[in-house]
Amino acid sequence: MEFYLKCSLKTSANPAAAKAAVETIMNQAETGLLAKGAPAGEGAKIKSWSLDDNRIHIELTSGKHVRVHDALMRLKKSISEALGKEKIGVRGVEVEKFTIVVSSAHDLKNKTIPYVKSVFFDEIQKILCLELDVGEAEMKNQVPDRILTLIEDKLEQGDYGAKAEHWNLLWESEDRPFSYTADPTEDMLKLGWLKRGSGRGQWIHGPVSTKLFRTFEKIVVDEILNPLGYNEMIFPKMVMWDIWKHSGHAKGIYPEIYYVCPPKTRDPAYWEDVMDYYKVTKEVPVELIKTKIGDPIGGMCYAQCPPCWGFFQGETISKDSLPIAVFDRSGTSHRYESGGIHGIERVDEFHRIELVWIGTKEQVVETTQKLHERYMHIFNDILDLKWRKAWVTPWFMAQEGIAGIAADEVTGTTDYEAPLPYRGKDGEWLEFQNVSINGDKYPSGFNVKCQTGEQLWSGCSGVGLERWTATFLAQHGLDPDNWPAEFKKRFGEMPKIVKFL
Ligand SMILES: Nc1ncnc2c1ncn2[C@@H]1O[C@H](COS(=O)(=O)NC(=O)[C@@H](N)CO)[C@@H](O)[C@H]1O
Ligand SMILES: [Zn+2]
């Protein structure tokens, strides 16, 4: 990897008066200024420098240590001091050429990258040459470093063939016969348990399917949350960009967010023309409305746990408060899912119980283990499911568009999956929930510290109620007489169904 920078420092007057001082700085730089922080001999190098009547021209090269833009800032600081003594000021930096060369087996697919003027792939030398379009501000703000990281991620994604999901079987329950093999959503519609909402991937749950959701929720409360001491919180459901910047979601969830825009003003007079248009035409003037709403402030709840970190952000948590175990079930999550008509197993608006636990690495690993044990009890002894667990790409990496698995063998996501008999013997299994150890990602992302100074870790688990319902009914059918006794007794009486004529 090689960085190259050709630039000049603009001076308020002819720098000739300080030539000797500049010469000394340049001569000592490679063993001093530009070597600091780099392994021996791997600092930045000065390829050339010269003075003219109001500029100091500099050419720099570097490897990945003391990169040329950092090297320039160091030189600029020291030259400014020297020029200052001659009452000459440095008036900024002009970049003539900034290139980064990295070795690469193949070209980049998408070459439009912010602040990148051109991308050239040399097939023979197997190198990728990037020409950047950056100024002093971008160099100070480490934009070249982020561009390099982005390129390395893209090249790696290319190797994985985009999003190759990682999947390793951990455990599978006993096989069991399935007496019911129809699509539960179809039968729920026929029986009037639910109806499609008017929104894409949206459902209206009648009393029966709602009671199913609430029974699953009650099982989670009675079998997990109360016994393990989880306290309920209410996480915000409209998520601001700032949260997703800290959680990492701002790197990759744009294709699936339901965006939220505020009105430009709440003054009714401003909206009168919209109201009049509707009253006269009975049509909502969407084009007109688009001119009257502000920029998106964020989006509807997507991963459910990120907004809870606003509660801990910037704090130091006392040792005796750890481990923290909380959950949220205060509202819906929204994802602009893939097209096509799905049953309730894949919806745009869904209901999830999100568990979050925070502590030292040991506490988080122990809490996670206890959770897996409780889920094992629920799925085997109460819901009597056929199901399995698999170690997969951590959910937070997948949501940042990164494939592969986490660095250490502890951080990662366990997907809970079940077969849906109506999909047939080789049908795709459905992920009905997951449990993740998220490592230090969120405490670091939100700057949350522990009184003892140990690195905080966290975990989370998303219980999808549509997914539990789809799985449970797909395997047991809609007739309560065929439901496992342990579930049936918790469900109780079937609610009165609204009859449509
Ligand atoms: N489109 C969807 N429809 C129904 N349920 C969904 C949908 N997307 C996710 N879920 C539910 O939410 C669970 C967790 O979603 S996840 O993206 O895998 N993981 C996260 O977002 C983590 N924050 C844990 O919730 C899934 O296992 C599933 O049960
Ligand atoms: Zn989560």
Tab-separated table of N, CA and C and ligand atoms in Angstrom, residues 302-306 335 337 344-348 350 352 354 395 399 415 431-434 460-464 466-467, ligand 1:
chain	number	residue	atom	x	y	z
A	302	TYR	N	-35.911	-0.234	13.840
A	302	TYR	CA	-35.450	-1.244	12.885
A	302	TYR	C	-34.849	-2.446	13.629
A	303	ALA	N	-33.860	-2.165	14.492
A	303	ALA	CA	-33.210	-3.249	15.228
A	303	ALA	C	-33.677	-3.292	16.678
A	304	GLN	N	-34.402	-2.290	17.128
A	304	GLN	CA	-35.060	-2.130	18.433
A	304	GLN	C	-34.096	-1.834	19.577
A	305	CYS	N	-32.901	-2.417	19.636
A	305	CYS	CA	-32.035	-2.148	20.798
A	305	CYS	C	-31.222	-0.860	20.687
A	306	PRO	N	-30.804	-0.410	19.464
A	306	PRO	CA	-29.929	0.774	19.451
A	306	PRO	C	-30.427	1.962	20.279
A	335	ARG	N	-39.453	-2.666	8.632
A	335	ARG	CA	-38.401	-2.894	7.635
A	335	ARG	C	-39.033	-2.993	6.254
A	337	GLU	N	-39.179	-4.758	3.612
A	337	GLU	CA	-38.682	-6.100	3.285
A	337	GLU	C	-38.743	-6.375	1.789
A	344	ILE	N	-47.416	-14.145	7.458
A	344	ILE	CA	-46.983	-13.315	8.602
A	344	ILE	C	-45.530	-13.601	8.960
A	345	GLU	N	-44.906	-14.555	8.249
A	345	GLU	CA	-43.518	-14.853	8.609
A	345	GLU	C	-42.554	-13.799	8.068
A	346	ARG	N	-42.985	-12.979	7.125
A	346	ARG	CA	-42.092	-11.903	6.678
A	346	ARG	C	-42.937	-10.670	6.419
A	347	VAL	N	-42.892	-9.713	7.324
A	347	VAL	CA	-43.768	-8.538	7.256
A	347	VAL	C	-42.933	-7.269	7.313
A	348	ASP	N	-43.520	-6.151	6.967
A	348	ASP	CA	-42.791	-4.871	7.057
A	348	ASP	C	-42.948	-4.258	8.448
A	350	PHE	N	-43.523	-5.333	12.350
A	350	PHE	CA	-43.583	-6.519	13.211
A	350	PHE	C	-43.410	-6.171	14.682
A	352	ARG	N	-41.834	-7.283	18.337
A	352	ARG	CA	-40.706	-8.052	18.869
A	352	ARG	C	-40.482	-7.692	20.338
A	354	GLU	N	-37.512	-7.286	22.732
A	354	GLU	CA	-36.054	-7.145	22.616
A	354	GLU	C	-35.425	-7.171	24.006
A	395	TRP	N	-25.625	-10.333	13.709
A	395	TRP	CA	-26.709	-9.527	13.095
A	395	TRP	C	-26.226	-8.112	12.827
A	399	GLN	N	-26.186	-6.163	9.279
A	399	GLN	CA	-26.946	-4.923	9.071
A	399	GLN	C	-26.037	-3.774	8.682
A	415	ASP	N	-28.776	-17.970	15.614
A	415	ASP	CA	-30.134	-17.911	15.052
A	415	ASP	C	-30.898	-19.141	15.514
A	431	GLU	N	-36.019	-18.291	10.508
A	431	GLU	CA	-35.385	-17.743	11.715
A	431	GLU	C	-36.485	-17.106	12.548
A	432	PHE	N	-36.773	-17.708	13.729
A	432	PHE	CA	-37.895	-17.141	14.499
A	432	PHE	C	-37.427	-16.289	15.667
A	433	GLN	N	-36.099	-16.332	15.946
A	433	GLN	CA	-35.536	-15.404	16.920
A	433	GLN	C	-34.032	-15.529	16.906
A	434	ASN	N	-33.336	-14.695	17.671
A	434	ASN	CA	-31.892	-14.907	17.790
A	434	ASN	C	-31.399	-14.457	19.161
A	460	CYS	N	-27.906	-9.094	23.058
A	460	CYS	CA	-29.325	-8.821	22.858
A	460	CYS	C	-29.995	-10.021	22.204
A	461	SER	N	-31.305	-10.083	22.380
A	461	SER	CA	-32.075	-11.192	21.815
A	461	SER	C	-33.407	-10.632	21.343
A	462	GLY	N	-33.728	-10.944	20.081
A	462	GLY	CA	-34.981	-10.433	19.526
A	462	GLY	C	-35.976	-11.576	19.380
A	463	VAL	N	-37.111	-11.474	20.087
A	463	VAL	CA	-38.158	-12.499	20.006
A	463	VAL	C	-39.241	-11.980	19.085
A	464	GLY	N	-39.308	-12.525	17.882
A	464	GLY	CA	-40.284	-12.031	16.905
A	464	GLY	C	-41.612	-12.736	17.084
A	466	GLU	N	-44.465	-12.454	15.387
A	466	GLU	CA	-45.022	-12.996	14.130
A	466	GLU	C	-44.316	-14.329	13.823
A	467	ARG	N	-43.005	-14.356	14.047
A	467	ARG	CA	-42.221	-15.556	13.717
A	467	ARG	C	-42.579	-16.712	14.636
B	1	LIG	N1	-39.399	-8.694	8.527
B	1	LIG	C1	-39.587	-9.313	9.698
B	1	LIG	N2	-40.791	-9.837	9.977
B	1	LIG	C2	-41.028	-10.464	11.160
B	1	LIG	N3	-40.084	-10.606	12.123
B	1	LIG	C3	-38.862	-10.091	11.873
B	1	LIG	C4	-38.538	-9.427	10.666
B	1	LIG	N4	-37.229	-9.026	10.723
B	1	LIG	C5	-36.757	-9.448	11.918
B	1	LIG	N5	-37.730	-10.078	12.604
B	1	LIG	C6	-37.631	-10.678	13.947
B	1	LIG	O1	-36.634	-9.979	14.699
B	1	LIG	C7	-35.633	-10.902	15.105
B	1	LIG	C8	-34.310	-10.203	15.233
B	1	LIG	O2	-34.051	-9.447	14.052
B	1	LIG	S1	-32.535	-9.375	13.612
B	1	LIG	O3	-32.407	-8.401	12.607
B	1	LIG	O4	-32.125	-10.700	13.293
B	1	LIG	N6	-31.730	-8.967	14.944
B	1	LIG	C9	-31.809	-7.744	15.515
B	1	LIG	O5	-32.332	-6.797	14.975
B	1	LIG	C10	-31.265	-7.670	16.933
B	1	LIG	N7	-31.288	-6.299	17.391
B	1	LIG	C11	-32.108	-8.558	17.836
B	1	LIG	O6	-33.458	-8.169	17.746
B	1	LIG	C12	-35.659	-11.976	14.045
B	1	LIG	O7	-35.092	-13.177	14.540
B	1	LIG	C13	-37.147	-12.123	13.820
B	1	LIG	O8	-37.737	-12.883	14.877
